[in-house]
Coordinates of C-alpha atoms in Angstrom, one line a residue:
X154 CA 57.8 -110.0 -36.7
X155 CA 54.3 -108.7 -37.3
X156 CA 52.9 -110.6 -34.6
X157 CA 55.4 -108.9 -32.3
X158 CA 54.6 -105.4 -33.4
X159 CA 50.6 -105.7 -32.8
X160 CA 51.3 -107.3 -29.3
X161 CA 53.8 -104.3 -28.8
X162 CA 51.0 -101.5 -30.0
X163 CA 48.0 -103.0 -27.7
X164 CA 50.4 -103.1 -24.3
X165 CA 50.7 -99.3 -25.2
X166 CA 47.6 -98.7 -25.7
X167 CA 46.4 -100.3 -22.5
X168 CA 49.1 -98.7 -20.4
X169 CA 47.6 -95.0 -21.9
X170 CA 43.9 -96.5 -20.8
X171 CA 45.1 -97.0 -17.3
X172 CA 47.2 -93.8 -17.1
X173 CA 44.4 -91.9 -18.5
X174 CA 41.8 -93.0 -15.7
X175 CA 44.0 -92.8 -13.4
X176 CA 44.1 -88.8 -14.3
X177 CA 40.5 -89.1 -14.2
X178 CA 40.3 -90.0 -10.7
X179 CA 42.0 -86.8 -10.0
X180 CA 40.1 -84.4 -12.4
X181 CA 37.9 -82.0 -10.2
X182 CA 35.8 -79.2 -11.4
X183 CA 36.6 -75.6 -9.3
X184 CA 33.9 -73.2 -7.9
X185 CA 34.1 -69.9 -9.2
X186 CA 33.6 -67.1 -6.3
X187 CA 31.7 -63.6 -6.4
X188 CA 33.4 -61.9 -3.6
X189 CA 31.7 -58.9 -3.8
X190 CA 28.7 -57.2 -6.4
X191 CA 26.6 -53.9 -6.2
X192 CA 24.5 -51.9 -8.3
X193 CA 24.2 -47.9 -8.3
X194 CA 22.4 -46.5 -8.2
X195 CA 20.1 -48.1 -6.4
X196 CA 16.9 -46.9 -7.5
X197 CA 16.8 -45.7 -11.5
X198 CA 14.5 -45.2 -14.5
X199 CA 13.8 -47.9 -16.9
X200 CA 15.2 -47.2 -20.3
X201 CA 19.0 -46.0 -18.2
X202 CA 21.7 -47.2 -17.7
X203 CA 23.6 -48.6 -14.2
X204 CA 26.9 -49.5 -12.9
X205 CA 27.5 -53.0 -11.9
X206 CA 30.5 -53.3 -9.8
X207 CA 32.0 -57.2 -8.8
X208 CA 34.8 -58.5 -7.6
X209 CA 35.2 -62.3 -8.9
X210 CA 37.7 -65.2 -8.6
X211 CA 39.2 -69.0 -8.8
X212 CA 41.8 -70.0 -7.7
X213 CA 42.0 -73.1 -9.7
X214 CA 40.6 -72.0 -12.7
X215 CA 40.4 -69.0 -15.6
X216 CA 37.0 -67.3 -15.0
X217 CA 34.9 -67.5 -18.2
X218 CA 31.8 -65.1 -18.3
X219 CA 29.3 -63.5 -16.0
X220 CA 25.6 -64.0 -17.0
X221 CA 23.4 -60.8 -15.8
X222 CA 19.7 -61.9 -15.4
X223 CA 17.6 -58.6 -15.1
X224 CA 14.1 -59.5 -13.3
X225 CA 11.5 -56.7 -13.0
X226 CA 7.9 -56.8 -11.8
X227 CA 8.5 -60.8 -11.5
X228 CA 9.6 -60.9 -15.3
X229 CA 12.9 -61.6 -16.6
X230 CA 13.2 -58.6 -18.9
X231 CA 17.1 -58.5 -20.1
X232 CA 19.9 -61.7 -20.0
X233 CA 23.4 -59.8 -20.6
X234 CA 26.9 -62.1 -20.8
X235 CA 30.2 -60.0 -20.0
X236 CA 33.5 -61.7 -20.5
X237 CA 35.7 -62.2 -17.7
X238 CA 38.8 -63.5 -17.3
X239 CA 41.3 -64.9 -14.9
X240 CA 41.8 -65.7 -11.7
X241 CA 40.3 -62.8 -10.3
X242 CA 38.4 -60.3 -12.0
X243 CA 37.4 -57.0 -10.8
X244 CA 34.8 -55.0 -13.0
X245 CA 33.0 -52.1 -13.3
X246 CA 29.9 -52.3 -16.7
X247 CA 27.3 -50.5 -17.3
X248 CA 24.0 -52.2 -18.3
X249 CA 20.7 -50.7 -19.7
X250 CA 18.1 -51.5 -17.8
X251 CA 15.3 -51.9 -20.9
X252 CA 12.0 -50.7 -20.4
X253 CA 9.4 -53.8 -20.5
X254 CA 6.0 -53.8 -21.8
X255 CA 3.0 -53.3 -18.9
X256 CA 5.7 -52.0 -16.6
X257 CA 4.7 -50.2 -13.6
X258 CA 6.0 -47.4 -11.9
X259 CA 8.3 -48.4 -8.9
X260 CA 9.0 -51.8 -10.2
X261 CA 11.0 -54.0 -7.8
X262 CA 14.1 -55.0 -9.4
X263 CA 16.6 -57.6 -8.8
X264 CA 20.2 -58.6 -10.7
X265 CA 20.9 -62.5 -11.0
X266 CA 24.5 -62.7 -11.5
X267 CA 25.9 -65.9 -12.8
X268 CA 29.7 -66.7 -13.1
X269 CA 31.3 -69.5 -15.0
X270 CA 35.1 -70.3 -15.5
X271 CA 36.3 -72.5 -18.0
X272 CA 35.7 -75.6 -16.8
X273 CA 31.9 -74.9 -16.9
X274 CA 31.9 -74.1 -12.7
X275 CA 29.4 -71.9 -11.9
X276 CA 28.3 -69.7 -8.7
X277 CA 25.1 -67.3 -8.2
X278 CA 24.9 -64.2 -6.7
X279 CA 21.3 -62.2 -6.6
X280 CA 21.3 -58.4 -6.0
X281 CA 18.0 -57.2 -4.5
X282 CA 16.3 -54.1 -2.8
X283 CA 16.3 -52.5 -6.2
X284 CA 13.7 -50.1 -7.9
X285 CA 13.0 -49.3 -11.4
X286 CA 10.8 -46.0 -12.0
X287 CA 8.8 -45.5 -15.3
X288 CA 10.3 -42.8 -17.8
X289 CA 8.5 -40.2 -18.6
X290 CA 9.1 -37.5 -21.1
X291 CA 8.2 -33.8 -22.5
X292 CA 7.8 -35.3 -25.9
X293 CA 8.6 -38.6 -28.1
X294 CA 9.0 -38.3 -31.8
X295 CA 7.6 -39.9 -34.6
X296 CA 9.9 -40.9 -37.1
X297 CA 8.7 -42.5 -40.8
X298 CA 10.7 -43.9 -43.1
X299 CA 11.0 -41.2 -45.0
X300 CA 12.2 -39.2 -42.6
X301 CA 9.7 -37.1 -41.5
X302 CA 9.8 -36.3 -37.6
X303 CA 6.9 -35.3 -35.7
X304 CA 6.8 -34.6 -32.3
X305 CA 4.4 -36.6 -29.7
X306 CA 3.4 -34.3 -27.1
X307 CA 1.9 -36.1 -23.7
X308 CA -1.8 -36.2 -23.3
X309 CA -3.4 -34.3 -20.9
X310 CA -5.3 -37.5 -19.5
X311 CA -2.6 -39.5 -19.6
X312 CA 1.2 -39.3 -19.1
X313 CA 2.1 -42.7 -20.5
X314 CA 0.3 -41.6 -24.1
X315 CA 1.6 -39.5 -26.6
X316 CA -0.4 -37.8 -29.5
X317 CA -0.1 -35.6 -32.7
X318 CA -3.0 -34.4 -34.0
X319 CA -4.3 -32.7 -37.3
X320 CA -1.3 -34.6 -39.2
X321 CA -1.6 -34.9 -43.2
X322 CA 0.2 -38.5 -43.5
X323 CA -0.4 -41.2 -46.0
X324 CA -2.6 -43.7 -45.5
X325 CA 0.0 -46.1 -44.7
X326 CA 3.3 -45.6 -43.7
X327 CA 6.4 -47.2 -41.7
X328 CA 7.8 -45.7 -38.8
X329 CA 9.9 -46.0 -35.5
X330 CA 9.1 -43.8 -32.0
X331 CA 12.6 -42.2 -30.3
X332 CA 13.0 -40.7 -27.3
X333 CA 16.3 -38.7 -29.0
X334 CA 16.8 -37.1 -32.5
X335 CA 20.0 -36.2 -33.0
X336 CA 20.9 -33.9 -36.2
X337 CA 17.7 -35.1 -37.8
X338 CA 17.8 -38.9 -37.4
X339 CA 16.9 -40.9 -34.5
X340 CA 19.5 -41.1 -31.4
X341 CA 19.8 -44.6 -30.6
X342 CA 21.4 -43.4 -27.1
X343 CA 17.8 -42.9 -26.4
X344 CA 14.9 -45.4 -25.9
X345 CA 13.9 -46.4 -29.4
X346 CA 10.8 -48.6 -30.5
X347 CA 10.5 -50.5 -33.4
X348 CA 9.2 -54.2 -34.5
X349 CA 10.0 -57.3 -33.2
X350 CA 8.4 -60.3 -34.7
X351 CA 5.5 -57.8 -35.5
X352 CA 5.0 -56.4 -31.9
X353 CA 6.6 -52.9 -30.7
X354 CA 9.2 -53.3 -28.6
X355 CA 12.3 -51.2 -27.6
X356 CA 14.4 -51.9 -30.1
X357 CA 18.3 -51.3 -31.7
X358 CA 19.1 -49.6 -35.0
X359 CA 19.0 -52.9 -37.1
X360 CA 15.1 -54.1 -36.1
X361 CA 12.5 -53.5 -38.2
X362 CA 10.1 -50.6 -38.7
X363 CA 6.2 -50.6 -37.3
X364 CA 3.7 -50.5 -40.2
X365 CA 0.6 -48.4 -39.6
X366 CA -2.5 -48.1 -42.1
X367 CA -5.6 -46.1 -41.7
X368 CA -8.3 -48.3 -43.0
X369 CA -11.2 -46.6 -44.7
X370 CA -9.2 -43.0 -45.3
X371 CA -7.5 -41.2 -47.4
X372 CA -5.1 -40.4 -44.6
X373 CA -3.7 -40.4 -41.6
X374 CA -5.2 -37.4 -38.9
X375 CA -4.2 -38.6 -35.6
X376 CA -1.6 -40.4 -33.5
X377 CA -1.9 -41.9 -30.2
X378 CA 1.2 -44.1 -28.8
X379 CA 0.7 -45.9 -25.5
X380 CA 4.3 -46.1 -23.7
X381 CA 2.7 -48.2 -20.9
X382 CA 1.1 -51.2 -23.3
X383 CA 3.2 -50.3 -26.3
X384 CA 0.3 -49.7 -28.7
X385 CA -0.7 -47.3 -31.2
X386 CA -3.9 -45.9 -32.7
X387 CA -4.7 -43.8 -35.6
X388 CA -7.3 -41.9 -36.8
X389 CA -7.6 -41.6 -40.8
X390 CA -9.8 -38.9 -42.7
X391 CA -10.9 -38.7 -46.3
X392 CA -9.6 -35.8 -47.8
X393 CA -12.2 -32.6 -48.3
X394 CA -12.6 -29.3 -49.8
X395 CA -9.6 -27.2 -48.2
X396 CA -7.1 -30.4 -48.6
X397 CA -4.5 -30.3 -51.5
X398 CA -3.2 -33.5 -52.5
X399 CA -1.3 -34.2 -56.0
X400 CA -3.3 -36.6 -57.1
X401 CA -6.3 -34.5 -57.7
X402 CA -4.0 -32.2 -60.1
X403 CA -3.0 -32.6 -63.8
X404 CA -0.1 -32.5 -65.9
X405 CA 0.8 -29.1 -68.1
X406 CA 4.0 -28.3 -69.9
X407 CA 4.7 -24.6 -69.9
X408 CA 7.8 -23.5 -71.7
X409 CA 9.5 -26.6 -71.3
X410 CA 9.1 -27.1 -67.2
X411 CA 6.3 -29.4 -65.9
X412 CA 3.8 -28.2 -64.4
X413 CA 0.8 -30.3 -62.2
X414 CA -2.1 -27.8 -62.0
X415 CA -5.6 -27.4 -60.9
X416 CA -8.5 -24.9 -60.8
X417 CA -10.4 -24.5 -57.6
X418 CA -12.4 -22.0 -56.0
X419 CA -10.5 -20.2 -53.1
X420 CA -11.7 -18.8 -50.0
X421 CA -10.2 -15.7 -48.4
X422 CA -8.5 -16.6 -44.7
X423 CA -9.2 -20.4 -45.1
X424 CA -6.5 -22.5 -43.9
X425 CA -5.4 -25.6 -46.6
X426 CA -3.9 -28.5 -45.3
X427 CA -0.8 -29.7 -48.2
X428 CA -0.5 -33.7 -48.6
X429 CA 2.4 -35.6 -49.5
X430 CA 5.1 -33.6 -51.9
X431 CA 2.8 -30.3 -51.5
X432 CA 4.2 -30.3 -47.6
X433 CA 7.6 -30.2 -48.9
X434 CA 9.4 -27.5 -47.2
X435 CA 11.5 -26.1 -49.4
X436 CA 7.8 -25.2 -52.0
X437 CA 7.3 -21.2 -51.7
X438 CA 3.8 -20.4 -52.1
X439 CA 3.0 -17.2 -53.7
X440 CA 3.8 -15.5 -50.6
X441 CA 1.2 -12.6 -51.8
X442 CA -1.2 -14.8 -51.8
X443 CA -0.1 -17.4 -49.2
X444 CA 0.8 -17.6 -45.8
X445 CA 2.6 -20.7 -44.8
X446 CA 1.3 -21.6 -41.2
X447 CA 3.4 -25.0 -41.1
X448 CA 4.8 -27.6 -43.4
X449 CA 1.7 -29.0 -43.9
X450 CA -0.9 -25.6 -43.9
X451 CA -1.3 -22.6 -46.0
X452 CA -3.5 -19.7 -44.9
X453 CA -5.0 -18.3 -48.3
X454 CA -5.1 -14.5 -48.7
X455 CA -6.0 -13.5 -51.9
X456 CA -10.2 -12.7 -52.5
X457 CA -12.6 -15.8 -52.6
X458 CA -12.8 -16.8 -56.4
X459 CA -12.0 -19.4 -59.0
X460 CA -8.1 -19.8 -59.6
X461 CA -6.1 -22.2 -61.1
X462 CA -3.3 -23.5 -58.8
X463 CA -0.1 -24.2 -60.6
X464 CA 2.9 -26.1 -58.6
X465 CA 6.0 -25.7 -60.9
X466 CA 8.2 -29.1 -60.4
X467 CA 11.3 -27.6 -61.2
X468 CA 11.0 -24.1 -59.4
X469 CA 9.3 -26.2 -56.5
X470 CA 6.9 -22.9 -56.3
X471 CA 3.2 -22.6 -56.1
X472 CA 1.9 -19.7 -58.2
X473 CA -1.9 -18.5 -58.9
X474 CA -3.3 -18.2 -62.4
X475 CA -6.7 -16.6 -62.8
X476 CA -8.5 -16.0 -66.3
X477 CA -7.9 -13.0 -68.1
X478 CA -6.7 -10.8 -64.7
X479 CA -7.0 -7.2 -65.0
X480 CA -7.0 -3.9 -63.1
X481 CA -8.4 -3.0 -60.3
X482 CA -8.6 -6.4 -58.9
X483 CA -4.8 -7.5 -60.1
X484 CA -1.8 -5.7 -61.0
X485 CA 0.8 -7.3 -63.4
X486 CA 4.4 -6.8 -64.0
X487 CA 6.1 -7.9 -66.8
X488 CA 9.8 -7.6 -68.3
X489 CA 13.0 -10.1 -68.9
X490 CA 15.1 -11.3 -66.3
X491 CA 12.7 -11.6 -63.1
X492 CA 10.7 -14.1 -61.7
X493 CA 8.7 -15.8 -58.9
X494 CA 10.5 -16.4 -56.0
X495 CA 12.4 -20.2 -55.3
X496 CA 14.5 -21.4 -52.7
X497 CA 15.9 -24.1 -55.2
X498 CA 19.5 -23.3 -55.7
X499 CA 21.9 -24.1 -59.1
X500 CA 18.8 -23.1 -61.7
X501 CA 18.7 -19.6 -63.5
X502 CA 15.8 -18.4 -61.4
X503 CA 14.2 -15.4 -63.5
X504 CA 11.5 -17.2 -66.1
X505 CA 9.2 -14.4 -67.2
X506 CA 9.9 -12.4 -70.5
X507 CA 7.6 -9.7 -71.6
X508 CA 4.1 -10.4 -72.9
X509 CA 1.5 -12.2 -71.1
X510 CA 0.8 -15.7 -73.4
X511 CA 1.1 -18.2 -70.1
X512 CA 1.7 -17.6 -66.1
X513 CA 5.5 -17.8 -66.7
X514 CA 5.5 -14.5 -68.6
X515 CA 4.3 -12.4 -65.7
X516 CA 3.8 -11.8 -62.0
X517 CA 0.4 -11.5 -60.6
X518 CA 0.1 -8.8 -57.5
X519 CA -2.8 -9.2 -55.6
X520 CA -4.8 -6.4 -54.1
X521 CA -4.1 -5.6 -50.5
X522 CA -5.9 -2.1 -50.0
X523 CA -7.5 0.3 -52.4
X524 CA -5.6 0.7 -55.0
X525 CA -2.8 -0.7 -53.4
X526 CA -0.9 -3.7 -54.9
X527 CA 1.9 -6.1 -53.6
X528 CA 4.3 -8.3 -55.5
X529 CA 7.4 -10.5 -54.7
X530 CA 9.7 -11.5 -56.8
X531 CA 13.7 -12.5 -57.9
X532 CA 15.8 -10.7 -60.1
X533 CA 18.9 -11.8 -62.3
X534 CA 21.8 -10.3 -61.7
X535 CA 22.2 -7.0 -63.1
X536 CA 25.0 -7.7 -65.8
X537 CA 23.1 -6.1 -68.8
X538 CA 19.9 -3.9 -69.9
X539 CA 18.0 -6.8 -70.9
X540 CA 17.0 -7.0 -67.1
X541 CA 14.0 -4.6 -66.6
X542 CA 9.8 -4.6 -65.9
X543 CA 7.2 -2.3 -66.3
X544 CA 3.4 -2.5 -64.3
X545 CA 0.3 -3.0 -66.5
X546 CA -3.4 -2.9 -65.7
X547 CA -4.3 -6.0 -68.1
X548 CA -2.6 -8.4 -70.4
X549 CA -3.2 -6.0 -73.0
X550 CA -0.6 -4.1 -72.3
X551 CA -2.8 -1.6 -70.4
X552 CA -2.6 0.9 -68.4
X553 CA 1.6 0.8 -68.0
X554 CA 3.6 3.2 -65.2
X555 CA 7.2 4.3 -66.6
X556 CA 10.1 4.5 -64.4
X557 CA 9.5 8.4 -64.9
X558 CA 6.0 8.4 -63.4
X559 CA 6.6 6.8 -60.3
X560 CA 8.1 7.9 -56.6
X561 CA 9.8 4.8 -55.0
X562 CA 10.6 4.7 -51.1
X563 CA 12.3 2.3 -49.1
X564 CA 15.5 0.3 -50.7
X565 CA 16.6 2.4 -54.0
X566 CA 16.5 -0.9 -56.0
X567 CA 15.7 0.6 -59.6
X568 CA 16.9 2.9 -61.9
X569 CA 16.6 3.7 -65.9
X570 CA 18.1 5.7 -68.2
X571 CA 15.5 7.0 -70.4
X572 CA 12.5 7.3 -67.6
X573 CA 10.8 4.0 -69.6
X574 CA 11.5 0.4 -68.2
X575 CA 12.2 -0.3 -64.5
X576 CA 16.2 -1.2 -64.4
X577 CA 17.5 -3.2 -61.5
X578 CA 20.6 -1.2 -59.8
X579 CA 24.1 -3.1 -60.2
X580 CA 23.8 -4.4 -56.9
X581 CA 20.9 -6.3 -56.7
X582 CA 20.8 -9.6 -55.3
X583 CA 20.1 -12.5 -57.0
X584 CA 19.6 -14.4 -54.0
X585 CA 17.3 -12.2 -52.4
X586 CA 13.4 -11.7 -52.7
X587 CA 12.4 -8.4 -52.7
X588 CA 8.3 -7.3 -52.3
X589 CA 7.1 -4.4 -54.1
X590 CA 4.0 -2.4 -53.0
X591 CA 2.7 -0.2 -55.5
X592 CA -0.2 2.4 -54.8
X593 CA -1.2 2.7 -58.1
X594 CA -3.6 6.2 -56.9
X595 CA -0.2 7.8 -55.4
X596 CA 1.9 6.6 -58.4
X597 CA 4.6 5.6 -55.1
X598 CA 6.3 2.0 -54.9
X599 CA 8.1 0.8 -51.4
X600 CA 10.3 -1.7 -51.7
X601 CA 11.6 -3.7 -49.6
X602 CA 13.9 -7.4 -48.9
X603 CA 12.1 -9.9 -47.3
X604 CA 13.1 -13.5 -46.0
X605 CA 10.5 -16.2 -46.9

């Protein structure tokens, strides 16, 4: 019986063999068709996109996938698959048409078009007579990891490099160059660069950033980015005299908030380039005694001498102490419930209280004409009388002006009820700075809201 049942199983399986080869013999692999295919526009920039429009078919078999080969300059510079599907397909895609390194301007640009179906059949179209134009731009940006942004303006010499100049960046740093930012980050709508396998290349937002280092410096100066070859250069410098960097200060506690501090010899009108968290835009510096030019420079006003810088970490302010200040080249003011102005919010902001033992206890005006004085500073709200100040010549309580003695112009900001201390008025605002100038000859004090 099992004889008959192994005899039964091979006829079977010989009779599938022949059927099968017979299906073989009539097994024939379709052509796929492109009936019709265009680009537009016809000329474009590199770094754009354009519209391909096809009309595809097969009649015998589903369409698969069309292969786009880009070829510029005699380089195959972007391979793109599209799913079809079908028997007949008609599209309309845009594709980006990437910008290739040591591409010139008015590039001759052809589409290879490649169409499979299932049944791996394939049929080639090629779409010629094309040109691809260099992009150019009003600026490129800059972008480290860290987020700062600086703009690359064109170079006069040439309009495939772009360059910042007089920067204050580390020594190393990562980065990426956009064409877009978009709400402070990088619009990858845009032509971005980046690293590929260690060389820039135009790149999406999951490649890797560029490193850059300035051998030999302290820092980086200059930028240069070539669009054409897709290099950079830098230029590094070691700091100098008017450069403030955090690493040349020390560490003081003052009343509980750190501060990093050092003494230096100021010069009146020299500009001061700010390094790392110095350029921090939301620092004030002493606006009496600083302009701030950029994010990166100060403009010193105050007179050339020997003063000891102190950046408060928690008040992110930069305020000036000098030893043993006194009239007629300062002013001080004194009191409870005032301080130096900050931009940092959620923090009690007045820190002074009267006397004069450290730089937190007071305000230093500087001298801005002959007996003329200016100081800014915050209040806190006016909710009680513990909230006053008073001018003095010295730190020995010198040489005071009561409320009584004085004529004030400008915004009626003070009052007091027994001609002493200076009392805000109920509706001061603790957000606001407001600058006093005090001619101390005229006994008169203008004040006035300012917006730093």
């Amino acid at each position: 019986m099992r004889t008959i049942y192994k005899i039964f199983l091979s006829a079977l399986f010989a009779a599938c063999i022949f059927t099968s080869c017979d299906n073989d013999d009539k097994y024939v692999i379709s052509t796929p068709v492109i009936e019709s295919a265009e680009i537009t526009p016809t000329t474009f920039t590199f770094g754009e996109t354009v519209t391909l429009n096809a009309v595809l078919a097969d009649t015998d078999s589903p369409l698969s996938a069309l292969t786009v080969e880009i070829v510029a300059d005699n380089r195959t510079i972007s391979v793109q698959s599209i799913t079809v599907g079908g028997n007949k397909d008609e599209i309309s895609v845009s594709i980006k048409v990437p910008l290739a390194v040591n591409m010139p301007d008015n590039a001759t640009v052809g589409f290879k078009l490649i169409l499979s179906n299932v049944l791996k059949g394939t049929a080639e179209k090629e779409l010629t007579g094309l040109t691809g134009k260099r992009p150019y731009y009003n600026s490129l940006y800059l972008v480290t990891d860290d987020n700062n942004i600086i703009t690359l303006r064109p170079q006069a010499s040439s309009k495939d490099k772009y360059e910042a100049l007089g920067l204050s960046l580390h020594r190393s740093f990562n980065y990426r160059i956009a064409q877009k930012i978009s709400d402070n980050q990088i619009d990858y709508s845009g032509l971005v660069w980046g690293s590929v396998n260690g060389k820039i290349s135009p790149v999406d937002n999951s490649a890797d950033p560029i490193f850059a280092f300035a051998q030999g410096a302290d820092y980086t100066q200059s930028f240069v980015f070539d669009s054409y070859a897709f290099t950079t250069s830098l230029e590094g410098k070691n700091f100098g005299a008017n450069d403030l960097v955090l690493s040349a200060f020390g560490e003081q506690t003052i009343d509980g908030e750190l501060f990093r501090t050092l003494k230096r010899t100021l010069t009146k009108n020299a500009e001061y380039t700010l390094f790392n968290d110095l350029a921090d835009p939301i620092i004030i510096y002493n606006p009496d005694f600083f302009e701030r030019i950029s994010d990166s420079k100060v403009k010193f006003l105050g007179e050339t001498r020997e003063y000891t810088i102190y950046f408060n970490t928690y008040r992110m302010h930069v305020i000036l102490g000098v030893d043993n200040p006194a009239y007629p080249e300062f002013l001080l003011i004194t009191g409870g419930g005032i301080g130096y102005p900050t931009k940092v919010s959620g923090i009690s902001k007045e820190h002074t209280w009267w006397g004069f033992g450290n730089v937190r206890n007071f305000i230093l005006l500087r001298k801005t004409a002959e007996n003329v004085y200016q100081g800014t500073i915050v209040f806190h709200a006016k909710d009680d009388s513990w909230v006053g100040l008073k001018p003095y010549e010295n730190t020995s309580w010198g040489g005071e002006k009561r409320f009584d003695a004085m004529t004030f112009t400008g915004m009626k900001l003070f009052e007091s009820a027994d001609g002493g201390d200076w009392h805000p008025t109920a509706d001061v605002d603790p957000d606001a700075f407001y600058r006093l100038t005090i001619n101390w000859a005229t006994n008169t004090v203008n004040v006035e809201k300012v917006t730093l």
